[in-house]
Amino acid sequence: MHQRSAHRSLLVVGSVAYDDIDGPFGLHKNLLGGSASFIARAAAYFTNKVAIVGVVGEDFEQKYLDELTAQHVDVSGVERAKGETFHWVGKYAPDLATRETIDTRLGVFGTFQPKIRDAHKDAQLVLLGNIDPPLQLDVLNQVRAPALVAMDTMNLWIDIKRKDLLAVIARVHTIMLNDEEARQLAEEHNLRRAAAKILKMGPTSVIIKRGDAGALLFHGGGAFAAPAMPLADVKDPTGAGDSFAGGLMGYLAYAGDLSPSTIRTAMIMGSVMGSFAVEQFSVDGLRGLTTQRIQQRFDELSELVRFDRAAL
Amino acid sequence: MHQRSAHRSLLVVGSVAYDDIDGPFGLHKNLLGGSASFIARAAAYFTNKVAIVGVVGEDFEQKYLDELTAQHVDVSGVERAKGETFHWVGKYAPDLATRETIDTRLGVFGTFQPKIRDAHKDAQLVLLGNIDPPLQLDVLNQVRAPALVAMDTMNLWIDIKRKDLLAVIARVHTIMLNDEEARQLAEEHNLRRAAAKILKMGPTSVIIKRGDAGALLFHGGGAFAAPAMPLADVKDPTGAGDSFAGGLMGYLAYAGDLSPSTIRTAMIMGSVMGSFAVEQFSVDGLRGLTTQRIQQRFDELSELVRFDRAAL
């Protein structure tokens, strides 16, 4: 991407993890994972003003951080702590449509307290990846006046930390979650009604991620549906939602404005990055992309939904 | 709609039925149902050249046929036979996402042999609604040289009449089915691969209906994704797919051409008519619509997926 001074800074807080993933392609151990790993890699294609905050253990391979540095991601906010890196073990159904968590070893994430460096406190865009809601709140209390704060969450926190979660939701501009989480949070099956209930909790925008059915944005200006690319080869859906968030927020940082039209284009960029992510294991699908390939898939998505007006 | 001489004729073969539907809104008995009932009502908004072929029993209320006649649908191909009208009993889950068949009473449909009248044999567009594959084949053997033959089917026929079904599929241009049926027919979970396998069975186009996730078209020219309108009020999903098919085929008849661009617009018109259908029970959502309301919902769908090109 060409670099413009208008780029806004993006601060990403999230997990950096190792994943063991079982499923139709066998068991893959110690894959690089975690929300921040996907988000930062996806966002870095759009701007060189991405910084991440997180924690890794003594066992975490330095090369993964070096790789981010090479992508101009500021990793100075990634703390290395005594203990093991956060480790997630999951198993996908043969059709990759559902998964279950087999094990979660918090490791150094169990005692993590995000400390935002001075240089990061003025971030213009903040993305709170899917972590414990009190930690998300902690970060919000440390940043100054971001133009946009977006958050992700998951069923676990809706189940066991609803009160803390609602406190975070009340303070963000945008919440992203998947369809089942939206239904669970709103206690309402219909997605349009669920979105309306979530908007009443505070955010001005709700983004509902629906996997291969795309993503829906609901906000004051109405609704927008971003398509998902129908892919013939899906290897690993892990990180799809985070890659979507990274593409979206990275594009917003790049574009330098938050107009409804820019947000729509950013949703499509999210869908583009999510589609690359699921084609490979771990963050492999986000490696080695070019502006040309990203633009090409964007154009494929445009073509996928293009139609002429009917004249009745 | 303004009537043009270029309209093509559309012949619809399908069921005319009574439905008993249970679910979150209680039990509704003896609702007008059947694939042809939805298809004809949806298509009739676009052209006055719709004819239906089917069978009803002695118990079938004449007013439903008169209603079609008032919509300029030719019902001369609907036979009235001794016995009871086809009756389907279904129950929806509280969230309307899934349903089960409680009972199917074939009645006069059990011995139905579609006889295509001379006036209908030259139909330019033929839609084989979801009925027993040998009956679909019977119809195909009677029509002359339609420009487009489309078919629908269901899991039951894939299960118990695969061979007959494959014989029909080999002879149609377009097959429409829902995502689960596509997976079952192709024995492949991935929808893009499933579509590719189904294309090898003969049709030039596969349309995969995904309910509130929209519909996908796969053909030689690539893929097209038609969005579904995110609706706040869904009462009864019965007939959504048939209304989609009716809107699509009705618009094709109206437009008078089968270009890729017209087919895309027709898919959107299918989505429009499906969205009206699910807002009410039975065919109520398809009653009393105006060109203006149809155009308005079409425009809402256009707005739902509109986005600007990214300049990276």
mmCIF file with all atom_site columns, C-alpha atoms in Angstrom, chain A residues 213-291:
data_model
loop_
_atom_site.group_PDB
_atom_site.id
_atom_site.type_symbol
_atom_site.label_atom_id
_atom_site.label_alt_id
_atom_site.label_comp_id
_atom_site.label_asym_id
_atom_site.label_entity_id
_atom_site.label_seq_id
_atom_site.pdbx_PDB_ins_code
_atom_site.Cartn_x
_atom_site.Cartn_y
_atom_site.Cartn_z
_atom_site.occupancy
_atom_site.B_iso_or_equiv
_atom_site.pdbx_formal_charge
_atom_site.auth_seq_id
_atom_site.auth_comp_id
_atom_site.auth_asym_id
_atom_site.auth_atom_id
_atom_site.pdbx_PDB_model_num
ATOM 1  C CA . ALA A 1 213 ? -22.411 -16.289 5.159  1.00 0.00 ? 213 ALA A CA 1
ATOM 2  C CA . GLY A 1 214 ? -20.483 -13.014 5.422  1.00 0.00 ? 214 GLY A CA 1
ATOM 3  C CA . ALA A 1 215 ? -20.907 -10.234 7.968  1.00 0.00 ? 215 ALA A CA 1
ATOM 4  C CA . LEU A 1 216 ? -23.673 -7.790  8.787  1.00 0.00 ? 216 LEU A CA 1
ATOM 5  C CA . LEU A 1 217 ? -23.222 -4.227  10.002 1.00 0.00 ? 217 LEU A CA 1
ATOM 6  C CA . PHE A 1 218 ? -26.063 -2.514  11.834 1.00 0.00 ? 218 PHE A CA 1
ATOM 7  C CA . HIS A 1 219 ? -25.780 1.136   12.778 1.00 0.00 ? 219 HIS A CA 1
ATOM 8  C CA . GLY A 1 220 ? -27.738 4.372   12.714 1.00 0.00 ? 220 GLY A CA 1
ATOM 9  C CA . GLY A 1 221 ? -27.436 4.481   8.934  1.00 0.00 ? 221 GLY A CA 1
ATOM 10 C CA . GLY A 1 222 ? -29.174 1.119   8.531  1.00 0.00 ? 222 GLY A CA 1
ATOM 11 C CA . ALA A 1 223 ? -27.704 -2.214  7.531  1.00 0.00 ? 223 ALA A CA 1
ATOM 12 C CA . PHE A 1 224 ? -24.857 -3.385  5.339  1.00 0.00 ? 224 PHE A CA 1
ATOM 13 C CA . ALA A 1 225 ? -24.144 -6.971  4.299  1.00 0.00 ? 225 ALA A CA 1
ATOM 14 C CA . ALA A 1 226 ? -20.566 -7.896  3.406  1.00 0.00 ? 226 ALA A CA 1
ATOM 15 C CA . PRO A 1 227 ? -20.385 -11.117 1.402  1.00 0.00 ? 227 PRO A CA 1
ATOM 16 C CA . ALA A 1 228 ? -17.942 -13.918 2.123  1.00 0.00 ? 228 ALA A CA 1
ATOM 17 C CA . MET A 1 229 ? -15.955 -15.374 -0.741 1.00 0.00 ? 229 MET A CA 1
ATOM 18 C CA . PRO A 1 230 ? -17.211 -18.915 -1.537 1.00 0.00 ? 230 PRO A CA 1
ATOM 19 C CA . LEU A 1 231 ? -13.914 -20.769 -1.226 1.00 0.00 ? 231 LEU A CA 1
ATOM 20 C CA . ALA A 1 232 ? -13.238 -24.248 -2.556 1.00 0.00 ? 232 ALA A CA 1
ATOM 21 C CA . ASP A 1 233 ? -10.343 -24.823 -0.151 1.00 0.00 ? 233 ASP A CA 1
ATOM 22 C CA . VAL A 1 234 ? -10.793 -24.083 3.516  1.00 0.00 ? 234 VAL A CA 1
ATOM 23 C CA . LYS A 1 235 ? -8.164  -25.555 5.800  1.00 0.00 ? 235 LYS A CA 1
ATOM 24 C CA . ASP A 1 236 ? -8.515  -23.812 9.163  1.00 0.00 ? 236 ASP A CA 1
ATOM 25 C CA . PRO A 1 237 ? -11.232 -21.351 10.199 1.00 0.00 ? 237 PRO A CA 1
ATOM 26 C CA . THR A 1 238 ? -9.247  -20.357 13.312 1.00 0.00 ? 238 THR A CA 1
ATOM 27 C CA . GLY A 1 239 ? -8.567  -16.620 13.284 1.00 0.00 ? 239 GLY A CA 1
ATOM 28 C CA . ALA A 1 240 ? -11.040 -15.832 10.506 1.00 0.00 ? 240 ALA A CA 1
ATOM 29 C CA . GLY A 1 241 ? -12.932 -13.352 12.662 1.00 0.00 ? 241 GLY A CA 1
ATOM 30 C CA . ASP A 1 242 ? -9.702  -11.769 13.920 1.00 0.00 ? 242 ASP A CA 1
ATOM 31 C CA . SER A 1 243 ? -8.371  -11.443 10.382 1.00 0.00 ? 243 SER A CA 1
ATOM 32 C CA . PHE A 1 244 ? -11.671 -9.848  9.418  1.00 0.00 ? 244 PHE A CA 1
ATOM 33 C CA . ALA A 1 245 ? -11.266 -7.363  12.294 1.00 0.00 ? 245 ALA A CA 1
ATOM 34 C CA . GLY A 1 246 ? -7.645  -6.703  11.317 1.00 0.00 ? 246 GLY A CA 1
ATOM 35 C CA . GLY A 1 247 ? -8.514  -6.017  7.695  1.00 0.00 ? 247 GLY A CA 1
ATOM 36 C CA . LEU A 1 248 ? -11.388 -3.781  8.712  1.00 0.00 ? 248 LEU A CA 1
ATOM 37 C CA . MET A 1 249 ? -9.465  -1.725  11.283 1.00 0.00 ? 249 MET A CA 1
ATOM 38 C CA . GLY A 1 250 ? -6.306  -1.646  9.181  1.00 0.00 ? 250 GLY A CA 1
ATOM 39 C CA . TYR A 1 251 ? -8.230  -0.256  6.242  1.00 0.00 ? 251 TYR A CA 1
ATOM 40 C CA . LEU A 1 252 ? -9.891  2.374   8.460  1.00 0.00 ? 252 LEU A CA 1
ATOM 41 C CA . ALA A 1 253 ? -6.449  3.429   9.716  1.00 0.00 ? 253 ALA A CA 1
ATOM 42 C CA . TYR A 1 254 ? -5.229  3.599   6.132  1.00 0.00 ? 254 TYR A CA 1
ATOM 43 C CA . ALA A 1 255 ? -8.242  5.509   4.799  1.00 0.00 ? 255 ALA A CA 1
ATOM 44 C CA . GLY A 1 256 ? -8.001  8.088   7.547  1.00 0.00 ? 256 GLY A CA 1
ATOM 45 C CA . ASP A 1 257 ? -11.749 8.687   7.847  1.00 0.00 ? 257 ASP A CA 1
ATOM 46 C CA . LEU A 1 258 ? -14.722 6.957   9.408  1.00 0.00 ? 258 LEU A CA 1
ATOM 47 C CA . SER A 1 259 ? -17.450 7.849   6.939  1.00 0.00 ? 259 SER A CA 1
ATOM 48 C CA . PRO A 1 260 ? -20.245 5.287   6.378  1.00 0.00 ? 260 PRO A CA 1
ATOM 49 C CA . SER A 1 261 ? -18.903 4.657   2.891  1.00 0.00 ? 261 SER A CA 1
ATOM 50 C CA . THR A 1 262 ? -15.352 4.020   4.172  1.00 0.00 ? 262 THR A CA 1
ATOM 51 C CA . ILE A 1 263 ? -16.709 1.673   6.833  1.00 0.00 ? 263 ILE A CA 1
ATOM 52 C CA . ARG A 1 264 ? -18.502 -0.366  4.155  1.00 0.00 ? 264 ARG A CA 1
ATOM 53 C CA . THR A 1 265 ? -15.332 -0.653  2.109  1.00 0.00 ? 265 THR A CA 1
ATOM 54 C CA . ALA A 1 266 ? -13.460 -1.603  5.289  1.00 0.00 ? 266 ALA A CA 1
ATOM 55 C CA . MET A 1 267 ? -15.953 -4.421  5.971  1.00 0.00 ? 267 MET A CA 1
ATOM 56 C CA . ILE A 1 268 ? -15.178 -5.825  2.532  1.00 0.00 ? 268 ILE A CA 1
ATOM 57 C CA . MET A 1 269 ? -11.470 -5.579  3.299  1.00 0.00 ? 269 MET A CA 1
ATOM 58 C CA . GLY A 1 270 ? -12.218 -7.537  6.466  1.00 0.00 ? 270 GLY A CA 1
ATOM 59 C CA . SER A 1 271 ? -13.903 -10.210 4.390  1.00 0.00 ? 271 SER A CA 1
ATOM 60 C CA . VAL A 1 272 ? -10.903 -10.284 2.042  1.00 0.00 ? 272 VAL A CA 1
ATOM 61 C CA . MET A 1 273 ? -8.436  -10.850 4.883  1.00 0.00 ? 273 MET A CA 1
ATOM 62 C CA . GLY A 1 274 ? -10.694 -13.446 6.537  1.00 0.00 ? 274 GLY A CA 1
ATOM 63 C CA . SER A 1 275 ? -10.849 -15.345 3.249  1.00 0.00 ? 275 SER A CA 1
ATOM 64 C CA . PHE A 1 276 ? -7.049  -15.476 2.982  1.00 0.00 ? 276 PHE A CA 1
ATOM 65 C CA . ALA A 1 277 ? -6.721  -16.610 6.604  1.00 0.00 ? 277 ALA A CA 1
ATOM 66 C CA . VAL A 1 278 ? -8.934  -19.692 6.338  1.00 0.00 ? 278 VAL A CA 1
ATOM 67 C CA . GLU A 1 279 ? -7.162  -21.052 3.273  1.00 0.00 ? 279 GLU A CA 1
ATOM 68 C CA . GLN A 1 280 ? -4.130  -22.023 5.370  1.00 0.00 ? 280 GLN A CA 1
ATOM 69 C CA . PHE A 1 281 ? -3.344  -23.091 8.901  1.00 0.00 ? 281 PHE A CA 1
ATOM 70 C CA . SER A 1 282 ? -2.398  -20.570 11.570 1.00 0.00 ? 282 SER A CA 1
ATOM 71 C CA . VAL A 1 283 ? -1.382  -17.177 10.115 1.00 0.00 ? 283 VAL A CA 1
ATOM 72 C CA . ASP A 1 284 ? 0.101   -18.771 6.995  1.00 0.00 ? 284 ASP A CA 1
ATOM 73 C CA . GLY A 1 285 ? -2.686  -17.440 4.758  1.00 0.00 ? 285 GLY A CA 1
ATOM 74 C CA . LEU A 1 286 ? -1.812  -13.897 5.861  1.00 0.00 ? 286 LEU A CA 1
ATOM 75 C CA . ARG A 1 287 ? 1.859   -14.275 4.990  1.00 0.00 ? 287 ARG A CA 1
ATOM 76 C CA . GLY A 1 288 ? 3.389   -12.974 1.781  1.00 0.00 ? 288 GLY A CA 1
ATOM 77 C CA . LEU A 1 289 ? 0.319   -11.248 0.424  1.00 0.00 ? 289 LEU A CA 1
ATOM 78 C CA . THR A 1 290 ? 0.707   -8.327  -1.962 1.00 0.00 ? 290 THR A CA 1
ATOM 79 C CA . THR A 1 291 ? -1.354  -5.225  -2.564 1.00 0.00 ? 291 THR A CA 1
#
